[in-house]
PDB file of C-alpha atoms in Angstrom:
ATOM      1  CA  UNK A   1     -71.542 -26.616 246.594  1.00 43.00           C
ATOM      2  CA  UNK A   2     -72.736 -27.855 250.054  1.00 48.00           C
ATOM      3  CA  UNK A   3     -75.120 -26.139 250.120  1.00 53.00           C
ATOM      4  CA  UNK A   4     -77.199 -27.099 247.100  1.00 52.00           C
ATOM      5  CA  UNK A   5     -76.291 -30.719 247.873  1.00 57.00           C
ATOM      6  CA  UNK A   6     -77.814 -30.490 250.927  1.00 74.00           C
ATOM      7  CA  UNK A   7     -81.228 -28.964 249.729  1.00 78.00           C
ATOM      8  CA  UNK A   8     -81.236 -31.217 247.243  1.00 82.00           C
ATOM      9  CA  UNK A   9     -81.010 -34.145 250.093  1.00 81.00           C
ATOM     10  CA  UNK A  10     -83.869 -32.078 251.769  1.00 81.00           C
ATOM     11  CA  UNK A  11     -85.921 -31.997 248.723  1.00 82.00           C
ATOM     12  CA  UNK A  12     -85.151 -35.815 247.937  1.00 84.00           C
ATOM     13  CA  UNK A  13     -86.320 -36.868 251.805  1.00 81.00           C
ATOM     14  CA  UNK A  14     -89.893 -34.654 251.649  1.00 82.00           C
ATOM     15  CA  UNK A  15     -90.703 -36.396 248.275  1.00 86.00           C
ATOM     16  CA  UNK A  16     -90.099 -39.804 250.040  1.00 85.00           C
ATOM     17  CA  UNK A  17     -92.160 -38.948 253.265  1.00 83.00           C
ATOM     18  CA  UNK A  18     -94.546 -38.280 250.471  1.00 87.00           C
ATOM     19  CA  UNK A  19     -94.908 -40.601 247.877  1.00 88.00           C
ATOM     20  CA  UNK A  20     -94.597 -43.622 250.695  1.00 87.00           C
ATOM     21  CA  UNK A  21     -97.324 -41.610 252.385  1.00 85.00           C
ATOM     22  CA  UNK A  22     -99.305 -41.364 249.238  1.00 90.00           C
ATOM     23  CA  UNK A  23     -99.176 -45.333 248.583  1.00 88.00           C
ATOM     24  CA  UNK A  24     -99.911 -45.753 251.909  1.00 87.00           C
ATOM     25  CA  UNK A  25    -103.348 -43.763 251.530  1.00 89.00           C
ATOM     26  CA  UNK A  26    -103.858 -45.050 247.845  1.00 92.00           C
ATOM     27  CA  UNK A  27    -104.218 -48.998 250.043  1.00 91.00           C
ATOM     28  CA  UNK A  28    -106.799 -47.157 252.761  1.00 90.00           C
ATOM     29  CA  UNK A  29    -109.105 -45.556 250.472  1.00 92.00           C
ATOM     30  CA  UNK A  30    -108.931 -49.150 248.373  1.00 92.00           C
ATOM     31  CA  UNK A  31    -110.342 -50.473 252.231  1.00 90.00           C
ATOM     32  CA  UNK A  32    -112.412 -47.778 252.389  1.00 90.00           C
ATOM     33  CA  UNK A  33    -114.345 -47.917 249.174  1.00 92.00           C
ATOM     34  CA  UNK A  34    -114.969 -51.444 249.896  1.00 89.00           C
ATOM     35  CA  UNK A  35    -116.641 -51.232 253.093  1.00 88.00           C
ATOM     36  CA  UNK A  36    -118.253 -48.670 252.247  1.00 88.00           C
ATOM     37  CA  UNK A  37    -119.701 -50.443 249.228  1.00 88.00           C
ATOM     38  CA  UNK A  38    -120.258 -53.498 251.983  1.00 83.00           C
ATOM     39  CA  UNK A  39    -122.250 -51.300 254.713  1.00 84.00           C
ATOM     40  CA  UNK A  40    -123.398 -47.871 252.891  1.00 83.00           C
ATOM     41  CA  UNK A  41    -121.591 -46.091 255.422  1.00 80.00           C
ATOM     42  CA  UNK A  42    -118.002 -45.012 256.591  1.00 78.00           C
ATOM     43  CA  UNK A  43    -119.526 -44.868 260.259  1.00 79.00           C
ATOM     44  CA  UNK A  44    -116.818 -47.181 261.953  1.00 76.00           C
ATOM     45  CA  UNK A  45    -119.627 -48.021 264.948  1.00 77.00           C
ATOM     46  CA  UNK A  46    -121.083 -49.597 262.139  1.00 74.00           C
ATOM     47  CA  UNK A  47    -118.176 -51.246 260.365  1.00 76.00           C
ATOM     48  CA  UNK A  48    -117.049 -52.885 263.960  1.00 77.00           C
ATOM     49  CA  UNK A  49    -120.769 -54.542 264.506  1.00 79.00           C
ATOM     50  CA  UNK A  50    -120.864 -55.509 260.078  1.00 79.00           C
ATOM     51  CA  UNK A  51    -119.762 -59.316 259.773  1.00 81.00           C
ATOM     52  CA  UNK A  52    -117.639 -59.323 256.805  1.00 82.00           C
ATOM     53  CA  UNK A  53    -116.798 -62.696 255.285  1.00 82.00           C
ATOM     54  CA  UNK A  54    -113.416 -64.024 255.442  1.00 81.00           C
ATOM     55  CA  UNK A  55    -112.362 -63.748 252.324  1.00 85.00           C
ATOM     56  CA  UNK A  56    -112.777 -60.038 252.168  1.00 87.00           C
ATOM     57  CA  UNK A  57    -111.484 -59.806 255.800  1.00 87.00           C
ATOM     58  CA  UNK A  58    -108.433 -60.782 254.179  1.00 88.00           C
ATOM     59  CA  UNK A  59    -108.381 -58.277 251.636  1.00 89.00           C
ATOM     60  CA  UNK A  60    -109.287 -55.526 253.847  1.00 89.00           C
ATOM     61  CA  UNK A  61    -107.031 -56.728 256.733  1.00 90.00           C
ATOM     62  CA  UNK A  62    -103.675 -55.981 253.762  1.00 90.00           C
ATOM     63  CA  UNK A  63    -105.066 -52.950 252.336  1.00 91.00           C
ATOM     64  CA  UNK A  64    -105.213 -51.876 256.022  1.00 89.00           C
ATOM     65  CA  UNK A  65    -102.013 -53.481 256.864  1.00 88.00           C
ATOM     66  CA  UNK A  66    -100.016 -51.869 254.073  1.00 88.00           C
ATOM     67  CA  UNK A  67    -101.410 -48.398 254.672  1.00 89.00           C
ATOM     68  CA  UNK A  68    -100.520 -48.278 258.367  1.00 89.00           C
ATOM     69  CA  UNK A  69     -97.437 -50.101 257.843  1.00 87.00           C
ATOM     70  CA  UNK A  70     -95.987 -46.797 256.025  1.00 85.00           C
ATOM     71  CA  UNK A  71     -96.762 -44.888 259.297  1.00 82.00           C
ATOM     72  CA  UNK A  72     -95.623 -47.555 261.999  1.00 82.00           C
ATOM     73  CA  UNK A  73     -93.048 -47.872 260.170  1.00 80.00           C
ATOM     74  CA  UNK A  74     -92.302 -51.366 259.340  1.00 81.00           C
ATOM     75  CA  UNK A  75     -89.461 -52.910 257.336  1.00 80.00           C
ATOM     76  CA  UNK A  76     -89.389 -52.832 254.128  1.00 81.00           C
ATOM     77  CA  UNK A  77     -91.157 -49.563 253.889  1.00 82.00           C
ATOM     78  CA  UNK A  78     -89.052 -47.811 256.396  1.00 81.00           C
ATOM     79  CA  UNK A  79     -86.841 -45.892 253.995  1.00 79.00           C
ATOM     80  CA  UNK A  80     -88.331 -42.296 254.583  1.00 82.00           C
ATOM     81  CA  UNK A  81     -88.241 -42.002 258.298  1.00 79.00           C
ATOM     82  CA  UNK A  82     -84.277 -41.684 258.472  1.00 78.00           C
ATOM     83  CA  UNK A  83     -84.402 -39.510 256.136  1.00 79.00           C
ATOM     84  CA  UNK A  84     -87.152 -37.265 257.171  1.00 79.00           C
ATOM     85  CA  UNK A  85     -85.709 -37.245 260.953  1.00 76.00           C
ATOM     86  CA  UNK A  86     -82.263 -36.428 259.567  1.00 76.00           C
ATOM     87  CA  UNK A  87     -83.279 -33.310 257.342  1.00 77.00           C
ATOM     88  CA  UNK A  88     -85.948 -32.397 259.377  1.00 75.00           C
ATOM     89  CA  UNK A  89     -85.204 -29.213 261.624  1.00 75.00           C
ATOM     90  CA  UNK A  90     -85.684 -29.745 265.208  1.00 71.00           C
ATOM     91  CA  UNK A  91     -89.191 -28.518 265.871  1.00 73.00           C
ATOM     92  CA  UNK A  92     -90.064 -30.764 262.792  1.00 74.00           C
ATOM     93  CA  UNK A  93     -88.430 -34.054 263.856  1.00 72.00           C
ATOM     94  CA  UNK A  94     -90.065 -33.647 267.234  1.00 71.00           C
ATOM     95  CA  UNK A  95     -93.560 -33.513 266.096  1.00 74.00           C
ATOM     96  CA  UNK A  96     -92.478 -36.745 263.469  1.00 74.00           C
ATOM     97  CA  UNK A  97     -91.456 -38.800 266.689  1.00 68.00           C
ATOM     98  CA  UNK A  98     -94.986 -37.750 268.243  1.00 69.00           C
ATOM     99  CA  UNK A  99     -97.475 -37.920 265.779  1.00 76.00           C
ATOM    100  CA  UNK A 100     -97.315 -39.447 262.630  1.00 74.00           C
ATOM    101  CA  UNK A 101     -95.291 -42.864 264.410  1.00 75.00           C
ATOM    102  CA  UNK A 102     -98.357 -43.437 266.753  1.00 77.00           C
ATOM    103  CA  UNK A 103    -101.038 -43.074 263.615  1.00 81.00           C
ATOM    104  CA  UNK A 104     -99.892 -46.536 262.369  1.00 82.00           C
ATOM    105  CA  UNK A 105    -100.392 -48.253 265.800  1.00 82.00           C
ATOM    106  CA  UNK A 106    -103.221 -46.230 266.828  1.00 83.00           C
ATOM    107  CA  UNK A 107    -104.978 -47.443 263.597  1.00 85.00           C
ATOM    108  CA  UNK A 108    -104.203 -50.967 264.443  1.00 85.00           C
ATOM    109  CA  UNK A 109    -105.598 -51.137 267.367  1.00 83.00           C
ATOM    110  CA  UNK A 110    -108.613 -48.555 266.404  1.00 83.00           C
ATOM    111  CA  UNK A 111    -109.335 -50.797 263.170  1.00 84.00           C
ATOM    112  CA  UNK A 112    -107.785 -53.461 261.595  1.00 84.00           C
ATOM    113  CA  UNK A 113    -107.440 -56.043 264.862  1.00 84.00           C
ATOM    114  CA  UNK A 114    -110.951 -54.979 266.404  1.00 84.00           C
ATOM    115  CA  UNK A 115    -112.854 -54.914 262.688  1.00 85.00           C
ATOM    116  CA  UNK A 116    -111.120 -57.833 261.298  1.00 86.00           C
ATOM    117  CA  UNK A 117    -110.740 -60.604 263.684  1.00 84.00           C
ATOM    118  CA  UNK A 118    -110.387 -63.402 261.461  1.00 85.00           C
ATOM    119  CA  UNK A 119    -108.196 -62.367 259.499  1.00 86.00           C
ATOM    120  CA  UNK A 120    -105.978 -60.888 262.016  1.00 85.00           C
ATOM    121  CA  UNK A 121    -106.144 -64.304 263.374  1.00 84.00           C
ATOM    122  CA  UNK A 122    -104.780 -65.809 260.609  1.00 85.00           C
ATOM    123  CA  UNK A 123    -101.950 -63.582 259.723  1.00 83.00           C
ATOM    124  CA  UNK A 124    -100.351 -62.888 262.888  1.00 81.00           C
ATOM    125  CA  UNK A 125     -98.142 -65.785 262.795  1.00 80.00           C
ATOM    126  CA  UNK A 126     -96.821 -64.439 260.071  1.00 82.00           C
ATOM    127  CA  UNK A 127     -96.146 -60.811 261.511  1.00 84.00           C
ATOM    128  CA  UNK A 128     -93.953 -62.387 264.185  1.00 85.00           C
ATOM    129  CA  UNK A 129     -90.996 -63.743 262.321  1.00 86.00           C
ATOM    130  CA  UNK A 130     -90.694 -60.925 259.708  1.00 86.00           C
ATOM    131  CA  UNK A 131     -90.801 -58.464 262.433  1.00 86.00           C
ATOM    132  CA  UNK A 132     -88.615 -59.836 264.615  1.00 88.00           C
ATOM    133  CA  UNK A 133     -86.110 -59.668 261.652  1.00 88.00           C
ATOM    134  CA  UNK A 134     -86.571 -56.522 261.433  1.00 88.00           C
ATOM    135  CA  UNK A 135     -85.762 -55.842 264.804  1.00 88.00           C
ATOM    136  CA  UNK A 136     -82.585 -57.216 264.665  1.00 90.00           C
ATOM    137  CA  UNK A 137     -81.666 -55.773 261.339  1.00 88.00           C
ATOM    138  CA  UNK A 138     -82.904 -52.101 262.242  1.00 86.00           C
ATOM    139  CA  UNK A 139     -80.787 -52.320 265.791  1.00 87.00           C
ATOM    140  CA  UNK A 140     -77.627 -54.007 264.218  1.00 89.00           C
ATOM    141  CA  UNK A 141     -77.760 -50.871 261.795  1.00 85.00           C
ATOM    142  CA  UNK A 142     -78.402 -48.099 264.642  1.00 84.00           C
ATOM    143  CA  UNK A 143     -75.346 -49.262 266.531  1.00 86.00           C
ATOM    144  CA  UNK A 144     -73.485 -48.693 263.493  1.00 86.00           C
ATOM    145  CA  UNK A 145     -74.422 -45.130 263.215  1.00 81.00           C
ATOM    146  CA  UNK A 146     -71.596 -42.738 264.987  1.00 82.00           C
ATOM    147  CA  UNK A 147     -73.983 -39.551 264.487  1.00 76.00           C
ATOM    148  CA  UNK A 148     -76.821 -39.046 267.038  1.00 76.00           C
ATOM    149  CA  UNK A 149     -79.279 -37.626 264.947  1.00 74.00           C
ATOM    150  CA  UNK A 150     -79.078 -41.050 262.810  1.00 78.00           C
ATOM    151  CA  UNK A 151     -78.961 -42.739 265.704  1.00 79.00           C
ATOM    152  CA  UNK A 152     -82.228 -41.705 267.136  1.00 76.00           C
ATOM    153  CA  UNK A 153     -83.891 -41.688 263.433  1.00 76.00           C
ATOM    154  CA  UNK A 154     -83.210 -45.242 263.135  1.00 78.00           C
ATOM    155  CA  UNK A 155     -83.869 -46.605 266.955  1.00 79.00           C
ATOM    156  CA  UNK A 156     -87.836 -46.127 266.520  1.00 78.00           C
ATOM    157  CA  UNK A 157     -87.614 -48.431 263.419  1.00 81.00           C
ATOM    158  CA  UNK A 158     -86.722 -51.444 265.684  1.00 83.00           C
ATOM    159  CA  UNK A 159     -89.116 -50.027 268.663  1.00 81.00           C
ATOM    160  CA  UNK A 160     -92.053 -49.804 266.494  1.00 82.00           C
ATOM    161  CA  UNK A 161     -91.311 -52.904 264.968  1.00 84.00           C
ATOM    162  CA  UNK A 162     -91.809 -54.501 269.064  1.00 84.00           C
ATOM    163  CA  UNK A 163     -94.924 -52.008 269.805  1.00 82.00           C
ATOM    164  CA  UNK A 164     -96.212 -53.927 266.296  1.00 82.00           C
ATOM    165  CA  UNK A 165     -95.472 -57.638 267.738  1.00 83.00           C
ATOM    166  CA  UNK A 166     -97.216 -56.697 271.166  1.00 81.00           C
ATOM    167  CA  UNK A 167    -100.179 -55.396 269.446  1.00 81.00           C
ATOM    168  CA  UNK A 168    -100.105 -58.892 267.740  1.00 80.00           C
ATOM    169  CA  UNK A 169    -100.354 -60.675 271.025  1.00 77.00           C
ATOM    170  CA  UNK A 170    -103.334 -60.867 273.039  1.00 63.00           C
ATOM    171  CA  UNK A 171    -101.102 -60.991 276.134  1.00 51.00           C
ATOM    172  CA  UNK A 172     -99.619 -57.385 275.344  1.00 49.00           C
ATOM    173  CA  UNK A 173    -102.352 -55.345 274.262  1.00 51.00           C
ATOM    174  CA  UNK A 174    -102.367 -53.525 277.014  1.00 49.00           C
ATOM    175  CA  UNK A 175     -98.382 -53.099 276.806  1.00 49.00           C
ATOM    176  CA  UNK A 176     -98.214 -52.028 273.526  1.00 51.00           C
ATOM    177  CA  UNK A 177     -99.335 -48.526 273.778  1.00 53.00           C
ATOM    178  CA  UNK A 178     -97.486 -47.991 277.077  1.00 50.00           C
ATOM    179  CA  UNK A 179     -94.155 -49.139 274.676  1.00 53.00           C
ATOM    180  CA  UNK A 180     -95.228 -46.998 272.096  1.00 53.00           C
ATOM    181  CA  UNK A 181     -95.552 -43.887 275.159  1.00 50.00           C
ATOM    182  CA  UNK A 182     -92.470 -45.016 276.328  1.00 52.00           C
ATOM    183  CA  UNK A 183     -90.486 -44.527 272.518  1.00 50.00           C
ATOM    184  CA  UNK A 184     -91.241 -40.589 272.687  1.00 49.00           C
ATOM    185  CA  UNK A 185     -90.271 -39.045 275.703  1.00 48.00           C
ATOM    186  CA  UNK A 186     -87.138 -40.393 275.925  1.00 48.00           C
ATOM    187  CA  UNK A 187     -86.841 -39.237 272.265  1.00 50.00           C
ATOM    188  CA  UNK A 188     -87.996 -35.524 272.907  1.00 47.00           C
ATOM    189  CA  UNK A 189     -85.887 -35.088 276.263  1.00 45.00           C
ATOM    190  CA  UNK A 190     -82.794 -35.818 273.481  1.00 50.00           C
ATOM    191  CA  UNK A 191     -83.845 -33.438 271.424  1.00 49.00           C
ATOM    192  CA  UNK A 192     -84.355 -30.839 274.229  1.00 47.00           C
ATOM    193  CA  UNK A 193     -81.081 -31.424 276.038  1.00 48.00           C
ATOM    194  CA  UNK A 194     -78.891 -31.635 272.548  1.00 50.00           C
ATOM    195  CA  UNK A 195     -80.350 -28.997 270.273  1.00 49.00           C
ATOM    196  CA  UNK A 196     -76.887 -28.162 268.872  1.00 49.00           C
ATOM    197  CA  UNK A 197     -77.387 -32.290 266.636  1.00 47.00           C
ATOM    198  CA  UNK A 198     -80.514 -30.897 264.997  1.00 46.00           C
TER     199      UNK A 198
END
């Protein structure tokens, strides 16, 4: 019946939140295990003063890339947050908007930009573009949506995607964690004032 076809949906959207989680972690422990074999220690202090060379910059800059890409999250690897806001019950989705969507930005600006300059130099002309995209394809698909709980499951796809191009630019690193503020409330004053769509 309905019933078991919507558990099953339920059950399907937990093992996505966790096996995109998972492979998220598997790439930061792969970072990780490098610097600490690089330094001795997982003390970031120390990992923020250690001059790493380029070359591994680069490799630690995507293994840290792809791990808090999961959280942010960023197209392609977007799939589980609709899902997980849509099945999730209210108190649930509320915590999702709060927490786990600021990890990926937080860690960004707490890691990869500060401990890998170089490389972040060199690949942020290729975050704009892709994210951009994504911003466009992620809003063009929430105005599609006629059901508000989909509607405000996909919106932070596209707003995270921005938060992720100001980080990017030097000129917005001080507005990129205001933007990233800014995504929640609105979200959790929705949830408070239209319980009966979750």
């Amino acid at each position: 019946g309905s019933g078991v076809g919507s558990r099953q949906r339920k059950i399907k959207a937990a093992y996505q939140f966790f096996l995109y989680t998972l492979l998220g972690s598997v790439f930061m422990l792969l970072a990780i295990l490098l610097i600490l074999l690089q330094t001795g220690t997982t003390d970031s202090q120390i990992s923020l003063t250690t001059e790493f060379s380029e070359r591994r910059q680069i490799f630690l800059w995507i293994a840290s890339f792809a791990s808090f890409a999961v959280k942010v999250p960023m197209v392609p690897v977007h799939i589980w947050l609709p899902e997980a806001h849509v099945k999730a019950p209210t108190a649930e989705s509320v915590i999702l908007a709060g927490i786990p969507l600021k990890l990926g930005t937080h860690g960004f600006l707490r890691f990869s930009i500060p401990m890998f300059p170089k490389a972040t130099l060199r690949s942020t002309p290729f975050i704009y573009t892709p994210r951009a995209i994504a911003i466009i394809y992620t809003s063009s698909t929430t105005s599609r949506q006629i059901d508000l709980k989909k509607i405000i499951a996909y919106s932070p796809v596209a707003h995270m995607n921005l938060v992720t191009i100001g980080m990017f630019s030097r000129a917005a690193a001080v507005r990129s964690p205001i933007l990233s503020y800014g995504h929640t409330r609105p979200k959790h004053v929705c949830r408070a004032c239209d319980p009966s769509t979750y």
